[in-house]
Structure formats: C-alpha cells, structure tokens
Short mmCIF file of C-alpha atoms and ligand atoms in Angstrom, two decimals:
data_model
loop_
_atom_site.label_atom_id
_atom_site.label_comp_id
_atom_site.label_asym_id
_atom_site.label_seq_id
_atom_site.Cartn_x
_atom_site.Cartn_y
_atom_site.Cartn_z
CA MET A 16 51.88 37.54 119.73
CA LYS A 17 54.81 38.60 117.80
CA VAL A 18 54.95 42.72 118.79
CA LEU A 19 57.32 45.77 117.45
CA VAL A 20 57.91 47.84 120.17
CA CYS A 21 58.84 51.14 118.74
CA GLY A 22 60.89 53.19 121.27
CA GLY A 23 61.49 50.16 123.03
CA ALA A 24 65.05 51.50 124.25
CA GLY A 25 63.60 54.18 126.18
CA TYR A 26 62.11 54.21 130.20
CA ILE A 27 58.20 53.20 129.76
CA GLY A 28 59.29 50.96 126.50
CA SER A 29 61.97 49.49 128.24
CA HIS A 30 59.29 48.31 131.47
CA THR A 31 57.07 47.49 128.90
CA CYS A 32 59.29 45.44 126.62
CA VAL A 33 60.48 42.91 130.04
CA ALA A 34 56.48 42.87 130.99
CA LEU A 35 55.14 41.75 127.66
CA ILE A 36 58.11 38.93 127.01
CA GLU A 37 57.21 37.87 130.99
CA GLN A 38 53.31 37.27 129.34
CA GLY A 39 54.69 34.99 126.54
CA HIS A 40 55.05 37.06 123.66
CA GLU A 41 58.31 37.95 121.36
CA VAL A 42 59.46 41.31 121.46
CA VAL A 43 61.55 43.46 118.62
CA ILE A 44 62.41 46.54 119.48
CA TYR A 45 62.96 49.44 116.87
CA ASP A 46 64.51 52.88 118.00
CA ASN A 47 66.64 55.41 116.93
CA LEU A 48 68.49 56.28 120.15
CA CYS A 49 67.80 59.70 120.14
CA HIS A 50 66.83 59.50 123.85
CA GLY A 51 67.09 55.48 124.70
CA SER A 52 70.22 53.55 125.35
CA LEU A 53 71.25 50.32 124.15
CA SER A 54 72.06 49.80 127.67
CA ALA A 55 68.35 49.41 128.26
CA VAL A 56 68.31 46.82 125.71
CA ASP A 57 71.42 44.84 127.59
CA HIS A 58 69.19 44.73 130.63
CA ILE A 59 65.86 44.09 128.53
CA ARG A 60 68.14 40.53 127.65
CA GLN A 61 69.40 40.30 130.94
CA LEU A 62 66.09 40.56 132.89
CA SER A 63 64.10 38.58 130.67
CA GLY A 64 66.36 35.89 129.56
CA ALA A 65 65.21 36.46 125.84
CA ASP A 66 67.36 36.92 123.00
CA VAL A 67 65.56 40.16 122.33
CA ARG A 68 66.28 41.82 118.63
CA PHE A 69 66.96 45.25 118.25
CA VAL A 70 66.76 47.42 115.10
CA GLN A 71 68.18 50.84 115.24
CA GLY A 72 66.09 53.06 113.24
CA ASP A 73 63.60 56.32 112.86
CA VAL A 74 60.00 55.68 113.00
CA ARG A 75 59.99 58.35 110.17
CA ASP A 76 61.84 55.94 107.88
CA LYS A 77 58.63 54.44 106.34
CA ALA A 78 60.74 52.07 104.07
CA ALA A 79 63.15 50.94 106.75
CA LEU A 80 59.76 49.83 108.90
CA GLU A 81 58.00 48.18 105.98
CA SER A 82 61.11 46.24 105.87
CA VAL A 83 60.86 45.10 109.45
CA LEU A 84 57.47 44.51 109.55
CA SER A 85 57.27 42.49 106.48
CA SER A 86 58.32 39.30 108.59
CA GLY A 87 55.33 39.35 110.36
CA PHE A 88 53.94 40.70 113.57
CA ASP A 89 50.86 40.82 114.83
CA ALA A 90 50.97 44.12 116.66
CA VAL A 91 52.90 47.26 116.97
CA VAL A 92 53.32 49.09 120.47
CA HIS A 93 54.44 52.33 119.72
CA PHE A 94 56.61 55.10 122.42
CA ALA A 95 58.56 56.74 119.66
CA ALA A 96 58.15 60.00 120.60
CA LEU A 97 59.83 63.32 122.02
CA LYS A 98 58.34 64.10 125.29
CA ILE A 99 59.94 67.74 126.90
CA MET A 100 57.11 70.14 126.92
CA SER A 101 59.36 73.29 127.44
CA GLU A 102 61.52 71.96 124.73
CA SER A 103 58.77 71.39 122.43
CA CYS A 104 57.77 75.22 122.91
CA ARG A 105 60.89 75.89 121.38
CA LEU A 106 61.03 73.40 118.47
CA PRO A 107 57.75 72.79 117.44
CA LEU A 108 58.55 71.92 113.72
CA LEU A 109 60.70 69.24 115.16
CA TYR A 110 58.12 68.26 117.72
CA PHE A 111 55.46 68.26 115.05
CA ASP A 112 58.05 66.18 112.55
CA ASN A 113 59.10 63.41 114.89
CA ASN A 114 55.86 63.10 116.33
CA VAL A 115 53.31 63.47 114.04
CA ALA A 116 55.22 62.48 110.78
CA GLY A 117 56.59 59.65 112.62
CA THR A 118 53.56 58.57 113.64
CA ILE A 119 52.12 58.90 109.96
CA ALA A 120 55.00 56.62 108.63
CA LEU A 121 54.34 54.22 111.05
CA LEU A 122 50.56 53.73 110.42
CA GLN A 123 51.52 53.55 106.55
CA ALA A 124 53.98 50.97 107.38
CA MET A 125 51.67 49.04 109.24
CA GLN A 126 48.68 49.40 106.41
CA ALA A 127 51.13 48.25 104.00
CA THR A 128 52.47 45.05 105.71
CA GLY A 129 48.81 43.74 107.15
CA VAL A 130 50.12 44.62 110.83
CA HIS A 131 46.21 45.80 112.34
CA ARG A 132 46.60 46.32 116.17
CA LEU A 133 48.34 49.22 118.10
CA VAL A 134 49.03 50.31 121.65
CA PHE A 135 49.56 54.27 121.61
CA SER A 136 51.43 56.23 124.40
CA SER A 137 49.45 59.13 124.84
CA THR A 138 49.40 61.80 127.71
CA ALA A 139 47.29 63.28 130.47
CA ALA A 140 48.34 66.62 129.36
CA VAL A 141 45.84 66.61 126.57
CA TYR A 142 43.13 67.71 129.29
CA GLY A 143 45.20 70.67 130.12
CA ASP A 144 43.74 72.45 132.88
CA PRO A 145 40.72 70.33 134.10
CA ASP A 146 37.17 71.71 135.11
CA VAL A 147 36.78 68.99 137.57
CA VAL A 148 38.61 65.96 139.27
CA PRO A 149 39.25 63.13 138.65
CA ILE A 150 39.26 63.37 134.93
CA LYS A 151 37.02 60.93 133.24
CA GLU A 152 37.94 60.05 129.35
CA ASP A 153 35.22 62.76 127.74
CA ALA A 154 36.36 65.30 129.18
CA PRO A 155 37.00 68.58 127.35
CA LEU A 156 40.70 68.49 125.70
CA ARG A 157 42.74 71.43 126.29
CA ALA A 158 46.35 70.73 125.04
CA CYS A 159 48.43 73.90 125.69
CA ASN A 160 51.69 73.10 124.35
CA PRO A 161 53.46 71.86 121.06
CA TYR A 162 54.38 68.46 122.65
CA SER A 163 50.28 67.70 123.86
CA HIS A 164 48.95 69.30 120.55
CA THR A 165 50.93 66.40 118.56
CA LYS A 166 49.34 64.13 121.12
CA LEU A 167 46.06 64.92 120.20
CA VAL A 168 46.68 65.08 116.26
CA MET A 169 48.05 61.92 116.43
CA GLU A 170 45.18 60.49 118.70
CA ARG A 171 42.78 61.82 116.27
CA LEU A 172 44.95 60.57 113.46
CA ILE A 173 44.83 56.73 114.99
CA GLN A 174 40.84 57.09 115.64
CA GLU A 175 40.20 58.05 112.18
CA LEU A 176 42.08 55.15 111.00
CA CYS A 177 39.89 52.95 113.30
CA GLU A 178 36.40 54.62 111.82
CA ALA A 179 37.72 54.15 108.12
CA ARG A 180 39.41 50.83 108.56
CA PRO A 181 37.43 48.50 110.76
CA SER A 182 40.37 45.56 110.73
CA PHE A 183 42.51 48.58 112.30
CA SER A 184 42.52 48.33 116.13
CA ALA A 185 44.10 50.59 118.54
CA ALA A 186 44.48 51.30 122.47
CA ILE A 187 45.19 54.88 122.88
CA LEU A 188 46.78 55.05 126.40
CA ARG A 189 46.56 58.30 128.19
CA TYR A 190 49.31 58.35 131.00
CA PHE A 191 48.94 60.46 134.01
CA ASN A 192 52.36 60.90 135.87
CA PRO A 193 54.94 57.86 135.56
CA ALA A 194 57.30 57.41 138.36
CA GLY A 195 59.43 54.78 139.91
CA ALA A 196 61.64 52.11 138.21
CA HIS A 197 61.85 48.27 137.88
CA PRO A 198 62.49 46.63 141.33
CA SER A 199 65.42 45.16 140.35
CA GLY A 200 67.28 48.64 140.19
CA LEU A 201 68.56 47.86 136.73
CA MET A 202 66.19 49.38 134.28
CA GLY A 203 64.93 53.04 135.17
CA GLU A 204 64.61 56.55 133.65
CA ASP A 205 67.83 57.79 132.42
CA THR A 206 66.79 61.62 132.49
CA GLY A 207 70.62 62.12 130.89
CA GLY A 208 71.24 65.10 133.41
CA VAL A 209 69.21 67.31 135.17
CA PRO A 210 65.64 65.83 135.31
CA SER A 211 62.87 68.40 134.65
CA ASN A 212 60.13 65.72 136.53
CA LEU A 213 59.71 65.77 140.01
CA MET A 214 60.29 62.26 141.43
CA PRO A 215 63.86 62.15 139.26
CA TYR A 216 64.63 65.33 140.48
CA VAL A 217 63.71 64.60 144.33
CA SER A 218 65.85 61.48 144.05
CA GLN A 219 68.64 63.52 142.81
CA VAL A 220 68.44 66.02 145.79
CA ALA A 221 68.09 63.09 148.15
CA ALA A 222 71.63 61.65 146.64
CA GLY A 223 73.14 64.83 147.13
CA MET A 224 73.66 65.61 143.55
CA GLN A 225 71.29 68.69 143.80
CA ASP A 226 71.09 70.83 146.77
CA ARG A 227 67.62 71.28 147.15
CA LEU A 228 64.34 70.82 145.20
CA HIS A 229 62.58 74.18 143.24
CA VAL A 230 58.96 73.92 144.68
CA PHE A 231 56.84 75.21 141.84
CA GLY A 232 54.36 77.68 143.75
CA GLY A 233 53.23 76.79 147.29
CA ASP A 234 49.73 78.99 146.77
CA TYR A 235 47.53 76.94 144.06
CA PRO A 236 43.92 75.93 145.86
CA THR A 237 45.50 72.54 146.99
CA ARG A 238 45.71 71.14 150.28
CA ASP A 239 48.81 72.40 151.09
CA GLY A 240 49.37 74.99 148.32
CA THR A 241 51.34 72.88 145.93
CA GLY A 242 50.30 70.93 142.87
CA VAL A 243 48.89 67.71 142.97
CA ARG A 244 49.38 64.86 140.28
CA ASP A 245 48.23 61.17 140.06
CA TYR A 246 51.74 59.32 139.90
CA ILE A 247 51.46 55.89 138.36
CA HIS A 248 54.27 53.37 138.66
CA VAL A 249 56.07 52.23 135.35
CA MET A 250 55.52 48.75 136.15
CA ASP A 251 51.82 49.44 136.48
CA LEU A 252 52.17 51.24 133.02
CA ALA A 253 53.99 47.99 131.52
CA ASP A 254 51.18 45.84 132.73
CA ALA A 255 48.99 48.24 131.20
CA HIS A 256 50.17 47.73 127.77
CA THR A 257 50.43 44.06 127.79
CA LYS A 258 46.70 44.24 129.00
CA ALA A 259 45.63 46.43 125.91
CA LEU A 260 47.55 44.03 123.63
CA ASP A 261 44.89 41.13 124.79
CA VAL A 262 42.14 43.66 124.44
CA LEU A 263 42.74 44.54 120.92
CA ARG A 264 42.54 40.81 119.78
CA VAL A 265 38.55 41.58 119.82
CA GLY A 266 39.15 44.87 117.69
CA GLY A 267 38.08 48.76 118.60
CA CYS A 268 39.52 51.72 119.21
CA HIS A 269 39.73 52.57 123.26
CA VAL A 270 40.84 55.47 124.78
CA LEU A 271 42.05 54.82 128.55
CA ASN A 272 43.31 56.92 131.52
CA ILE A 273 46.12 54.92 132.84
CA GLY A 274 46.57 56.62 136.49
CA THR A 275 45.65 55.41 139.84
CA GLY A 276 42.66 57.55 140.59
CA ARG A 277 44.21 59.42 143.93
CA GLY A 278 46.45 62.73 143.59
CA TYR A 279 49.52 63.42 145.70
CA SER A 280 51.04 67.45 146.39
CA VAL A 281 54.61 67.83 145.71
CA LEU A 282 55.26 67.92 149.39
CA GLU A 283 53.21 64.56 150.11
CA VAL A 284 55.98 63.30 147.39
CA VAL A 285 58.92 64.76 149.18
CA SER A 286 57.87 63.72 152.83
CA ALA A 287 57.56 59.71 151.12
CA PHE A 288 60.75 60.42 149.72
CA GLU A 289 62.46 61.11 152.55
CA ARG A 290 60.61 58.76 154.75
CA ILE A 291 61.58 55.67 152.10
CA SER A 292 65.35 56.96 151.60
CA GLY A 293 65.87 58.15 155.21
CA ARG A 294 67.41 61.03 153.60
CA ARG A 295 66.55 64.77 154.17
CA VAL A 296 65.29 66.50 150.62
CA PRO A 297 65.76 69.77 150.92
CA TYR A 298 63.17 72.45 149.26
CA GLU A 299 62.39 75.96 148.71
CA ILE A 300 59.19 77.24 147.43
CA VAL A 301 59.61 79.04 144.16
CA ASP A 302 57.22 80.80 141.37
CA ARG A 303 54.86 78.59 139.53
CA ARG A 304 56.47 77.21 136.46
CA PRO A 305 54.43 78.42 133.30
CA GLY A 306 51.77 76.17 132.50
CA ASP A 307 51.77 74.13 135.33
CA VAL A 308 48.19 73.75 136.75
CA ALA A 309 46.99 73.04 140.53
CA GLU A 310 45.51 69.46 140.33
CA VAL A 311 45.41 66.51 138.14
CA TRP A 312 44.56 63.32 138.84
CA ALA A 313 42.53 60.27 136.50
CA ASP A 314 39.26 58.59 136.87
CA PRO A 315 40.53 54.99 135.60
CA SER A 316 37.57 52.99 135.91
CA HIS A 317 37.34 52.48 132.28
CA ALA A 318 40.58 50.86 132.17
CA GLN A 319 39.48 48.71 134.86
CA GLU A 320 36.33 47.92 132.81
CA THR A 321 37.78 47.61 129.80
CA LEU A 322 41.47 46.19 130.41
CA GLY A 323 40.70 44.27 133.77
CA TRP A 324 43.47 46.70 134.78
CA HIS A 325 44.36 48.75 137.79
CA ALA A 326 47.21 50.26 139.40
CA GLN A 327 48.73 48.35 141.90
CA HIS A 328 51.77 50.23 143.27
CA ASP A 329 51.14 52.78 145.97
CA LEU A 330 53.80 56.20 146.25
CA LEU A 331 55.82 54.80 148.96
CA ARG A 332 56.75 51.55 146.34
CA MET A 333 57.25 54.01 143.77
CA CYS A 334 59.46 56.13 145.82
CA ALA A 335 61.29 53.01 146.87
CA ASP A 336 61.94 51.64 143.52
CA ALA A 337 63.01 55.07 142.03
CA TRP A 338 65.70 55.43 145.28
CA ARG A 339 67.11 51.47 144.56
CA TRP A 340 67.54 52.88 140.70
CA GLN A 341 69.19 56.11 141.80
CA SER A 342 71.45 54.92 144.25
CA MET A 343 72.74 51.91 141.30
CA HIS A 344 72.89 54.49 138.75
CA PRO A 345 73.53 57.63 140.12
CA HIS A 346 74.39 58.97 136.19
CA GLY A 347 71.82 56.53 134.85
CA TYR A 348 72.64 54.07 132.20
CA GLN A 349 75.93 55.89 131.99
CA SER A 350 77.09 54.71 135.55
CA ALA A 351 76.88 51.21 134.66
CA GLN A 352 78.78 51.47 131.89
CA VAL A 353 81.58 52.69 133.66
CA ILE A 354 81.00 49.98 136.62
CA GLU A 355 80.52 47.16 133.83
CA LEU A 356 83.99 48.38 132.06
CA ARG A 357 85.94 48.72 135.39
CA GLN A 358 84.69 45.36 136.02
CA ALA A 359 85.75 44.07 132.49
CA MET A 360 89.37 45.71 132.95
CA PRO A 361 92.48 43.65 134.18
CA SER A 362 92.89 45.02 137.53
CA GLY A 363 95.11 48.00 138.26
CA SER A 364 94.45 49.05 134.56
CA CYS A 365 91.54 51.65 135.67
CA ARG A 366 92.36 54.78 137.74
P1 NAD B 414 61.69 58.22 126.64
O1 NAD B 414 62.48 59.22 125.77
O2 NAD B 414 62.51 57.64 127.92
O3 NAD B 414 61.71 56.87 125.51
C1 NAD B 414 61.28 57.55 124.06
C2 NAD B 414 61.95 56.52 123.14
O4 NAD B 414 61.80 56.67 121.82
C3 NAD B 414 63.32 56.90 123.09
O5 NAD B 414 64.26 55.55 123.40
C4 NAD B 414 63.69 57.53 121.82
O6 NAD B 414 65.16 57.18 121.12
C5 NAD B 414 62.53 57.40 121.35
N1 NAD B 414 62.35 57.87 120.05
C6 NAD B 414 62.43 59.23 119.85
N2 NAD B 414 61.83 59.46 118.60
C7 NAD B 414 62.15 58.60 117.72
C8 NAD B 414 62.10 58.36 116.43
N3 NAD B 414 61.88 59.48 115.59
N4 NAD B 414 62.37 57.26 115.72
C9 NAD B 414 63.10 56.36 116.67
N5 NAD B 414 62.80 56.25 117.87
C10 NAD B 414 62.45 57.48 118.46
O7 NAD B 414 60.16 58.53 126.75
P2 NAD B 414 59.48 57.97 127.82
O8 NAD B 414 58.99 58.51 129.32
O9 NAD B 414 59.76 56.13 127.81
O10 NAD B 414 58.37 57.91 126.98
C11 NAD B 414 57.31 57.09 126.03
C12 NAD B 414 55.84 57.80 125.40
O11 NAD B 414 55.36 57.92 126.58
C13 NAD B 414 56.10 58.87 124.92
O12 NAD B 414 55.38 58.67 123.66
C14 NAD B 414 56.09 60.12 125.88
O13 NAD B 414 55.18 60.94 125.16
C15 NAD B 414 54.90 59.16 126.55
N6 NAD B 414 54.35 59.55 127.85
C16 NAD B 414 55.77 59.96 128.51
C17 NAD B 414 55.29 60.42 130.21
C18 NAD B 414 56.38 60.70 131.08
O14 NAD B 414 56.24 61.73 131.79
N7 NAD B 414 57.94 59.91 130.75
C19 NAD B 414 54.28 61.10 130.24
C20 NAD B 414 53.32 60.91 129.42
C21 NAD B 414 53.18 60.25 127.94
N1 UDP B 415 57.65 70.06 140.20
C1 UDP B 415 58.35 70.58 141.22
N2 UDP B 415 59.78 71.09 140.96
C2 UDP B 415 59.86 70.45 140.18
C3 UDP B 415 59.66 69.74 139.59
C4 UDP B 415 58.19 69.68 139.55
O1 UDP B 415 57.64 71.56 142.10
O2 UDP B 415 61.52 70.52 140.35
C5 UDP B 415 56.11 69.84 140.31
C6 UDP B 415 55.59 70.68 139.11
O3 UDP B 415 54.62 72.00 138.98
C7 UDP B 415 53.80 69.93 139.28
C8 UDP B 415 54.51 68.49 140.04
O4 UDP B 415 55.94 68.84 140.36
O5 UDP B 415 53.21 69.99 140.15
C9 UDP B 415 54.96 67.23 139.00
O6 UDP B 415 55.38 67.80 137.79
P1 UDP B 415 56.31 67.17 137.02
O7 UDP B 415 57.03 67.96 136.03
O8 UDP B 415 56.75 65.87 137.21
O9 UDP B 415 54.97 66.43 135.65
P2 UDP B 415 53.81 67.23 134.94
O10 UDP B 415 52.60 67.12 135.54
O11 UDP B 415 53.96 68.61 134.97
O12 UDP B 415 53.83 66.77 133.59
#
C-alpha cells in the first residue's frame, strides 16, 4: 500500500514507518515538526534504505492534505497529536484544536480524495480509573483530562464516519504504555529535556543526568504500593500498525487494546533497568501524582484474534533498548546532530 503517515517524524510514528517499509509498503511522512524531528526522518531513511518523502505540514491544513493525498494513497496512519496530559489541563483549547480539528480536517481530506482506510493512535487513558483489570475494550470510558477527552472525541468521530460510510474502514489502537527504542539505538523517544514518563526518566537517572527518580506514590493497593502499568515495546506497537493495515483490506471499524497483558510496578521497572544497565537508579517515594491511578493493564486478546498480533518483547528488552538509545543519544536527536556535525567538520575546527 501507499501510506501517508501523519506524525511520522515522532516517536511511535518513526518506528512504524520503518516497520511499514520493511513490510513492503511505500511511506510518505506528513508532520509539522512541532515535536518530531528531521533527524528521525533521516534515521528512517537510513534504517529502511528507502528514499522516504517528507512533507512538512499541519494536519489542520485541509488544502495541503488534499494536495498530498490527491497523488493517490491507499491508507493513512494518524499519529499527529499533542499528548502531554498536564499540558492539556493548562491548554485545553490548543489540544482540542490540534487534535480534534486536525482529525476533522484529515478525515475531510481523506473523503475528498477517496482514501478510505485509517489507522488511528488512541490511548488506554480513555479508560481512566478502571473497575477491573485486565481491561477489555468494552470497559467504561472515563477520560479524565482534556488530552484523553480529545482522544475519545476523535474515536467517536471515526466510528460515526465508518457507520455513515461503509466504504470507510478504521483501526483505533488504544496503546498502553509505549516504551523502548529501535534495537539499533538510532531511533527512540526524544523527550526534548526532562521527561515526564517513567522509562525515559529512569534512563536519565541511570545515565546520571537526573539525581534520583521521584516515585509518585508508595501507598497504592498494589503488590509493592507503587503504580502498575502495561509497558509495551515501541517495536511491538509498530508491528500492530502494519497488521492493522492488513485487516483494513477487508473493511470494518475495529477498536483494539495494544498492550502485553502484563503489569509491572514502578519499583519492578527500576529493578529491571538496574539489572540491564548495570547502573544504580536511586529513588525517593513522594506524594501521588494527581490524576494517576493504581493499576492499568490490557486484555489484548481482541488484538490477537483480529490482527493475529501479540507483543513479542518483554520488560528487560524494553529496558535494554531504551538504555542503548539513552547511551547513544543522551540529549535526544540533538546529540546525534552534534556528533554528525563534528564528524563532517575538518579536524581541529570543532572545540
Ligand atoms: P510524538 O510527539 O513523538 O509524535 C507526534 C508527532 O505528531 C510529532 O512528530 C509532531 O510533530 C506531530 N504533530 C503534532 N501535531 C501535529 C499537527 N497539527 N500537524 C502535523 N503534525 C503534528 O508522540 P508519540 O509518542 O509518537 O505519539 C504518537 C501518537 O500516539 C499520538 O497521537 C499520541 O497521542 C498517541 N499515544 C502516545 C502515547 C505515548 O506514551 N507516547 C501513549 C498513548 C497514545
Ligand atoms: N511515575 C513515577 N515517576 C515518574 C514518572 C512516572 O513514579 O517520574 C509512575 C507513574 O505514577 C505511573 C507510572 O510511573 O504509576 C507510569 O507513568 P507514566 O507517566 O510513564 O505513564 P502514565 O501511565 O501516567 O501514562
């Protein structure tokens, strides 16, 4: 298939581009680079060996999208969104405009150009604080911050469109906690400074860039008192997207949990990371972070039945790949650029 990857210069999008190309698809990346990076695009080209086309553009720009899509595409994979929960509480208008208005413009452009297959990035955050774990797709939806609300609105939009236009098919993938990096160490999550997610923060502590991890809450009703999450390797996520595209050949609208089905506590992640990196990860238990819940993990059996997909990488592998990325790119893609620039300079010209 010829696939437009919106948000393909970001963390999950870049890994998915490589996986799509490996499966024989042709990829065009569309990204406004508000968070993504041209270095990620370069590494996609390097890892895949394909001369991938990159278009800098905003998904809210319907005319620009129509112009790109009118050259003939089979499907769109839509990652382009703002994703930081705490920021969404401060800037709800920005989040609804970027995420929801962007998705409306994209769906309109797809309709206008006859592109009828969509894979959409949703999140387990739509379940909020679940009544039971593991979580099935028909669990109550309890988005509890503007970011998760935008995802619920977008899910609903896509579902309504599939109902109204049976030629339109979609896979809505609810990711649990993405982690890890490409095994080459060339691609990973560029957090652009101090990370808010657990695994990149632990990586920076192990690297000595942060003095300790703040463990948010030691009094949850879990096996060791710390929060439990379902960490899923970004390479497994990428694989789920390629399999979702295959399923869309036969139509329908599918909502699928993409997780491993196993939860790990914060302290279990710390211990796995120490084992893999050979470094100490000092931590201090502090107050709970507002909005966090005790335990979240997926029942991924629907994805197994529908896509023939299941996660192949375990927590140790996520830690190993995250650590390799951290060691090779201590400051994200910026450090890669500095190294490349230094290599390109005549000797003696760089201080
Ligand atoms: P990311 O920020 O690394 O990637 C998002 C990409 O979209 C970036 O390259 C950014 O420049 C681009 N983008 C954002 N708004 C855009 C716009 N208006 N027009 C064009 N491009 C735009 O994030 P990620 O972690 O790769 O997440 C990808 C998707 O997965 C997002 O939709 C996110 O909500 C969802 N998701 C992420 C996580 C996670 O923890 N990383 C968890 C669940 C769901
Ligand atoms: N967490 C933590 N310290 C941090 C970041 C996260 O203790 O610096 C905990 C958080 O409370 C949760 C788990 O790690 O229990 C995963 O948090 P993350 O922000 O990575 O993902 P979330 O599940 O909140 O989307």
